Amino acid sequence: MFNSLIPLVALLTSVFVLLLGNGLHGTVVPIRAGLEEFSSLSIGFVGASYYLGYVAGCLWSPYAVKRVGHIRAFTVMASIASSAIMAQAIFLDEGSWIFLRFVTGLCFAGLYVVIESWLNERSSGENRGQILSIYQITNLVALTLGQQLLNVASTSGFILFALSSILISLALVPVALTTSMAPAPLTKVQLRPSWVFKTSPVGAIGCLAVGFVSGAFWSLAPIYAQDSNLSISEIAVFMSVTIVGGAIAQWPLGRLSDVIDRRYVVLVCCFGGAVSGFVMAIFGASSNNMLLALSFFFGCFSFPLYSVCVAHANDYVSSNDFVTMSAGLLLIFGIGAVIGPVLGSSLMSIAGQSTLFVFTASVHLLMAVFTIARIYVKTPVPAAERDNFAPLSGAMTAEALNVDPRSKQNVDQESDVAAGVIQRELGGDI
């Protein structure tokens, strides 16, 4: 295993530095927007624009990579993302930020496509699961530490924007200097959203619900924390604790879903997310310790839901269709992440900041009701016919799905390791 990681050291270093900068910037944006007296609705649109750019980037970036190559595409997109972040410190108005966050999201989708292509190139059937886990750990550690960089300087100044920009620029260096060969050319995988909904309603609606919740949380939770009179260092801890909760619960809940009907694990996640959300909305502002404890449990139940829904959906398809199914679910998640911040911020502007978690709890509760209905309608897949659970994140591009060892493409198409990157075709009904 150690020898197989040596060629990935430079790549994982780039991932770590990139996510360190993006994790910091993702939290700075809503906090600074609040200081600039943006309305809650405007902050919601700023958050939604990042995810809209991310979805657009998943559609566009494979063409760019195919045209100019992986290293040049990575260099261009990192440079543009770094510049867009710096520009946000100069142009402090809602319209500019909505546009600049769209550009940032688009560029990060392209950056992930390049990174995950390299993971495919350097992985084999024997080590793909381990590489996927290491990639996920790198993401979570970087995002967690990125929150702590909030303590470096005041959120009302220029320094944190500059630091985010510097980190993203530095992420260029390991990839630009690598002596490894670039990944194989990208090819198409058909995207069939209507087929995804028909094949696994719980998987599809679940990923949409996760998109609603995740988009709203990442875009608006810092504003909620700020309104709850948390200091900047406490906001950093609040965000970090939520991420850590999700990371800790990911594997136990996933393994439980390998043993019992996954829909019951979906119910556990939804009810847990709903209860923690409602309690946070009511009592979270009363005590900082209470808020941190509730945010931990919110992360425990909310963050693993995406992986469980993807695993459930893939139980109903052959390994040949794994990437197509997972890519469709990823797009559905992205659409939810665009809508979630707008709906959440609308409620916050009408009824106060605490309604953010009323919104997330309501989404979880509705998902639970839908899942219960499906349990009575559809019999579960026998345990012997299920795929093993693998930890996934909605932030991944479709290229990472090919690293997942459950995909038959990874076994049967070793000669074309990048075959799962999606030049997404928006066919069918969403």
XYZ file of C-alpha atoms in Angstrom:
430
model
C 0.000 0.000 0.000
C 2.830 2.411 0.890
C 4.474 1.955 -2.511
C 1.195 2.649 -4.302
C 0.840 5.945 -2.405
C 4.263 7.313 -3.363
C 3.100 8.532 -6.825
C 0.076 10.150 -5.136
C 1.958 12.225 -2.561
C 2.161 15.299 -4.810
C -1.476 14.947 -5.852
C -2.792 14.511 -2.306
C -0.670 17.456 -1.198
C -2.404 19.578 -3.841
C -5.787 18.293 -2.666
C -4.972 19.141 0.949
C -3.783 22.688 0.210
C -6.663 23.296 -2.209
C -9.296 22.194 0.316
C -7.572 24.136 3.072
C -8.076 27.316 1.035
C -11.582 26.458 -0.111
C -12.674 25.384 3.381
C -11.510 28.713 4.779
C -13.074 30.758 2.002
C -16.389 28.901 2.101
C -16.895 30.027 5.708
C -15.432 33.513 5.304
C -17.897 34.364 2.512
C -21.170 34.207 4.521
C -19.554 35.776 7.603
C -18.188 38.703 5.610
C -21.463 39.012 3.705
C -23.217 39.444 7.044
C -20.713 42.106 8.085
C -21.342 43.901 4.784
C -25.068 43.822 5.648
C -26.129 41.611 2.771
C -29.687 40.407 3.292
C -30.219 36.749 4.219
C -31.752 36.166 0.790
C -28.725 37.696 -0.949
C -26.397 35.468 1.078
C -28.510 32.501 0.009
C -28.098 33.440 -3.644
C -24.343 33.841 -3.154
C -24.215 30.314 -1.722
C -26.458 28.895 -4.441
C -24.308 30.442 -7.168
C -21.280 28.407 -6.026
C -23.202 25.145 -6.440
C -24.681 26.304 -9.735
C -21.140 26.957 -10.936
C -20.097 23.535 -9.655
C -22.840 21.803 -11.646
C -21.928 23.866 -14.718
C -18.273 22.967 -14.191
C -19.102 19.267 -14.188
C -20.730 19.794 -17.581
C -18.024 22.004 -19.077
C -14.681 21.074 -17.549
C -14.232 17.678 -19.244
C -14.310 19.456 -22.606
C -11.695 21.943 -21.399
C -9.478 19.164 -20.052
C -9.801 17.218 -23.284
C -8.846 20.320 -25.291
C -5.755 21.552 -23.387
C -4.754 18.633 -21.160
C -4.956 17.983 -17.446
C -2.027 20.052 -16.175
C -2.841 23.154 -18.224
C -6.520 22.908 -17.296
C -5.614 22.581 -13.608
C -3.300 25.596 -13.849
C -5.878 27.771 -15.593
C -8.755 26.872 -13.280
C -6.719 27.264 -10.088
C -5.496 30.661 -11.296
C -9.021 31.826 -12.123
C -10.390 30.541 -8.792
C -7.581 32.294 -6.915
C -8.272 35.535 -8.793
C -12.029 35.298 -8.183
C -11.428 34.973 -4.444
C -9.151 38.016 -4.427
C -11.725 39.952 -6.437
C -14.333 39.326 -3.737
C -12.229 41.372 -1.324
C -12.323 44.280 -3.792
C -15.895 44.205 -5.118
C -18.061 44.098 -2.001
C -21.546 43.998 -3.520
C -24.085 41.215 -3.906
C -24.083 41.058 -7.698
C -20.305 40.758 -7.939
C -20.172 38.085 -5.266
C -22.896 36.012 -6.925
C -20.924 36.068 -10.180
C -17.545 35.439 -8.526
C -18.839 32.513 -6.461
C -20.295 31.008 -9.638
C -16.859 31.268 -11.257
C -15.223 29.723 -8.186
C -17.637 26.780 -8.189
C -17.102 26.199 -11.893
C -13.318 26.189 -11.455
C -13.383 23.860 -8.467
C -15.421 21.311 -10.399
C -12.698 21.344 -13.045
C -9.955 21.053 -10.439
C -11.622 18.003 -8.925
C -11.983 16.392 -12.355
C -8.226 16.691 -12.897
C -7.369 15.466 -9.392
C -9.714 12.512 -9.532
C -8.470 11.536 -12.989
C -5.037 11.146 -11.425
C -6.486 8.983 -8.665
C -7.929 6.697 -11.318
C -4.642 6.569 -13.195
C -2.665 5.562 -10.115
C -5.118 3.067 -8.596
C -5.754 -0.605 -9.265
C -8.371 -3.149 -8.319
C -6.360 -4.073 -5.230
C -6.000 -0.594 -3.716
C -8.920 1.494 -4.996
C -10.921 1.242 -1.791
C -7.951 2.343 0.285
C -7.196 5.227 -2.073
C -10.833 6.396 -1.956
C -10.708 6.343 1.850
C -7.425 8.273 1.953
C -8.856 10.816 -0.488
C -11.930 11.269 1.708
C -9.815 11.600 4.852
C -7.635 14.206 3.132
C -10.755 16.166 2.175
C -12.243 16.077 5.671
C -9.001 16.927 7.478
C -8.312 19.859 5.140
C -11.872 21.210 5.449
C -11.702 20.933 9.245
C -8.335 22.687 9.501
C -9.509 25.295 7.005
C -12.135 26.401 9.514
C -9.432 27.029 12.108
C -7.671 29.455 9.763
C -10.521 31.863 10.532
C -8.524 32.723 13.650
C -5.562 34.053 11.648
C -7.045 37.501 10.996
C -10.220 39.565 11.141
C -13.053 38.531 8.823
C -13.708 42.221 8.148
C -10.374 42.699 6.406
C -8.449 41.584 3.344
C -6.093 39.007 4.868
C -8.349 35.933 4.931
C -9.290 36.428 1.276
C -5.601 36.765 0.444
C -4.747 33.652 2.475
C -7.402 31.596 0.672
C -6.116 32.853 -2.667
C -2.500 32.066 -1.735
C -3.358 28.519 -0.665
C -5.230 27.807 -3.890
C -2.321 29.203 -5.907
C 0.143 27.049 -3.930
C -1.953 23.976 -4.728
C -0.728 24.423 -8.302
C 2.873 23.666 -7.417
C 2.794 19.902 -6.694
C 0.690 19.163 -9.786
C 2.701 21.465 -12.050
C 6.007 19.916 -10.942
C 4.920 16.275 -10.958
C 6.867 13.917 -13.196
C 3.925 11.508 -13.424
C 2.254 11.059 -16.773
C -1.061 12.842 -17.265
C -4.204 10.688 -17.045
C -5.813 9.096 -20.072
C -8.180 11.226 -22.216
C -11.689 11.718 -20.870
C -14.606 9.895 -22.413
C -18.373 10.015 -21.980
C -20.745 8.284 -19.643
C -24.433 8.725 -20.401
C -26.448 10.655 -17.826
C -30.030 9.440 -17.298
C -31.752 11.343 -14.465
C -35.244 10.022 -15.202
C -33.893 6.453 -15.113
C -32.249 7.210 -11.758
C -35.563 8.370 -10.253
C -37.416 5.381 -11.666
C -34.810 2.848 -10.535
C -34.315 4.146 -6.991
C -36.807 6.749 -5.761
C -35.343 6.690 -2.234
C -31.802 7.127 -3.553
C -32.770 9.978 -5.873
C -35.016 11.888 -3.460
C -32.507 11.253 -0.683
C -29.671 12.838 -2.660
C -31.930 15.773 -3.524
C -32.715 16.199 0.187
C -29.013 16.012 1.071
C -28.395 18.726 -1.524
C -31.038 20.956 0.068
C -29.527 20.480 3.528
C -25.833 20.615 2.587
C -26.208 23.643 0.333
C -28.129 25.512 3.017
C -25.758 24.485 5.809
C -22.487 25.429 4.103
C -23.918 28.683 2.764
C -25.837 29.867 5.818
C -24.681 28.104 9.006
C -21.901 30.654 9.679
C -24.540 33.403 9.601
C -26.680 31.448 12.075
C -23.638 31.010 14.338
C -22.783 34.700 14.051
C -26.353 35.637 14.986
C -26.077 33.292 17.990
C -23.287 35.565 19.294
C -20.473 33.103 18.678
C -17.041 34.634 18.268
C -15.030 33.920 15.123
C -12.980 31.261 16.917
C -16.213 29.674 18.174
C -17.687 29.720 14.660
C -14.564 27.888 13.475
C -15.104 25.259 16.167
C -18.832 25.057 15.352
C -18.124 24.286 11.685
C -15.262 21.909 12.515
C -17.292 19.941 15.057
C -20.045 19.378 12.496
C -17.537 18.039 9.956
C -15.911 15.784 12.564
C -19.312 14.406 13.572
C -20.040 13.465 9.980
C -16.627 11.871 9.564
C -16.941 9.767 12.729
C -20.452 8.490 11.921
C -19.825 7.781 8.231
C -18.320 4.331 8.628
C -20.516 2.862 11.445
C -23.735 3.901 9.719
C -22.423 2.664 6.391
C -21.503 -0.710 7.834
C -24.895 -0.948 9.529
C -26.501 -0.384 6.122
C -24.578 -3.412 4.809
C -26.284 -5.574 7.445
C -29.895 -4.323 7.448
C -32.208 -2.745 4.877
C -30.428 0.507 3.991
C -33.730 2.378 4.071
C -33.858 1.882 7.843
C -30.442 3.543 8.070
C -31.814 6.356 5.890
C -34.608 6.693 8.469
C -32.081 6.818 11.322
C -30.171 9.583 9.531
C -33.328 11.526 8.695
C -34.914 11.301 12.140
C -31.583 12.072 13.806
C -31.047 15.042 11.504
C -34.615 16.251 12.072
C -34.433 16.000 15.870
C -31.013 17.666 16.109
C -32.160 20.375 13.686
C -35.373 21.184 15.552
C -33.604 21.157 18.935
C -30.847 23.378 17.558
C -33.420 25.835 16.207
C -35.139 26.034 19.609
C -32.309 25.736 22.137
C -29.080 26.219 20.173
C -28.756 29.925 20.896
C -29.200 29.420 24.654
C -25.755 27.926 25.243
C -22.578 27.669 23.194
C -21.846 24.215 24.586
C -25.355 23.094 23.701
C -24.925 24.457 20.174
C -21.620 22.634 19.672
C -23.036 19.348 20.964
C -26.073 19.640 18.713
C -23.931 20.550 15.703
C -21.873 17.395 16.305
C -25.000 15.229 16.257
C -26.344 17.143 13.257
C -23.158 16.235 11.374
C -23.345 12.621 12.576
C -26.768 12.112 11.023
C -26.798 14.539 8.085
C -23.431 14.017 6.411
C -23.476 10.181 6.025
C -26.929 10.257 4.399
C -25.499 10.876 0.914
C -23.294 7.774 0.997
C -26.114 5.576 2.297
C -28.496 6.822 -0.423
C -25.914 6.169 -3.148
C -25.251 2.680 -1.779
C -28.997 1.975 -1.658
C -29.507 3.135 -5.248
C -26.625 0.992 -6.495
C -28.199 -2.090 -4.917
C -30.775 -1.950 -7.722
C -28.372 -1.803 -10.676
C -25.663 -4.014 -12.104
C -22.024 -3.048 -11.675
C -22.001 -1.971 -15.332
C -24.412 0.857 -14.454
C -22.743 1.915 -11.205
C -21.034 5.051 -12.570
C -24.121 6.121 -14.544
C -26.300 5.770 -11.440
C -23.849 7.516 -9.114
C -23.249 10.346 -11.579
C -26.985 10.926 -11.908
C -27.311 11.049 -8.133
C -24.420 13.509 -7.979
C -26.189 15.825 -10.429
C -29.426 15.554 -8.433
C -27.461 16.458 -5.294
C -26.037 19.496 -7.110
C -29.487 20.695 -8.127
C -30.643 20.386 -4.518
C -27.564 22.292 -3.332
C -28.482 25.168 -5.666
C -32.074 25.331 -4.405
C -31.373 24.738 -0.689
C -29.596 28.034 0.098
C -32.321 30.041 -1.646
C -35.142 28.335 0.260
C -33.243 28.421 3.555
C -32.312 32.085 3.254
C -35.886 32.982 2.300
C -37.131 31.469 5.557
C -34.354 33.177 7.510
C -35.260 36.577 6.065
C -38.914 36.069 7.036
C -38.692 34.377 10.437
C -35.143 34.749 11.741
C -31.808 32.952 11.536
C -32.846 29.935 13.622
C -35.259 28.864 10.872
C -32.227 27.587 8.948
C -32.366 24.447 11.064
C -36.164 24.377 10.953
C -35.688 24.151 7.188
C -33.087 21.360 7.359
C -35.160 19.464 9.939
C -38.270 19.764 7.763
C -36.380 18.392 4.760
C -35.139 15.452 6.831
C -38.628 14.816 8.192
C -40.219 14.844 4.726
C -37.514 12.477 3.506
C -38.264 10.156 6.423
C -41.983 10.114 5.560
C -41.184 9.346 1.916
C -38.819 6.551 2.942
C -41.429 4.966 5.224
C -43.908 4.998 2.343
C -41.365 3.313 0.058
C -40.603 0.640 2.678
C -44.245 -0.420 2.540
C -44.319 -0.366 -1.269
C -40.965 -1.942 -2.198
C -39.316 -5.030 -0.726
C -35.631 -4.677 0.231
C -32.748 -6.041 -1.810
C -31.461 -9.289 -0.229
C -28.266 -8.746 1.759
C -26.344 -11.180 -0.450
C -27.080 -9.050 -3.526
C -26.025 -5.687 -2.079
C -22.826 -3.820 -2.883
C -20.539 -2.962 0.010
C -20.783 0.532 1.437
C -18.163 3.092 0.389
C -17.834 6.595 1.886
C -18.727 9.278 -0.649
C -19.233 13.011 -0.636
C -21.508 15.193 -2.717
C -18.512 17.413 -3.305
C -16.880 14.790 -5.493
C -17.083 14.835 -9.262
C -18.078 11.750 -11.215
C -14.422 10.897 -11.797
C -14.045 9.902 -8.148
C -16.842 7.390 -8.598
C -14.553 5.342 -10.814
C -12.068 5.002 -7.969
C -14.802 3.275 -5.958
C -13.940 -0.447 -6.096
C -17.624 -1.407 -6.475
C -17.655 -0.111 -10.057
C -17.239 -2.847 -12.648
C -15.539 -0.327 -14.932
C -12.629 -0.349 -12.511
C -12.099 -4.055 -12.980
C -12.992 -4.533 -16.625
C -11.649 -1.272 -18.059
C -8.210 -0.946 -16.480
C -6.823 0.225 -19.812
C -9.101 3.273 -19.796
C -8.933 4.540 -16.227
C -10.614 7.855 -16.955
C -13.605 6.321 -18.704
C -16.089 7.430 -16.066
C -15.593 11.193 -16.183
C -18.869 12.668 -17.278
C -19.354 15.097 -20.062
C -22.821 15.363 -18.684
C -25.788 15.242 -21.022
C -28.911 16.715 -19.475
C -31.367 14.255 -20.986
C -34.592 13.090 -19.380
C -36.779 14.700 -16.764
C -35.230 16.141 -13.611
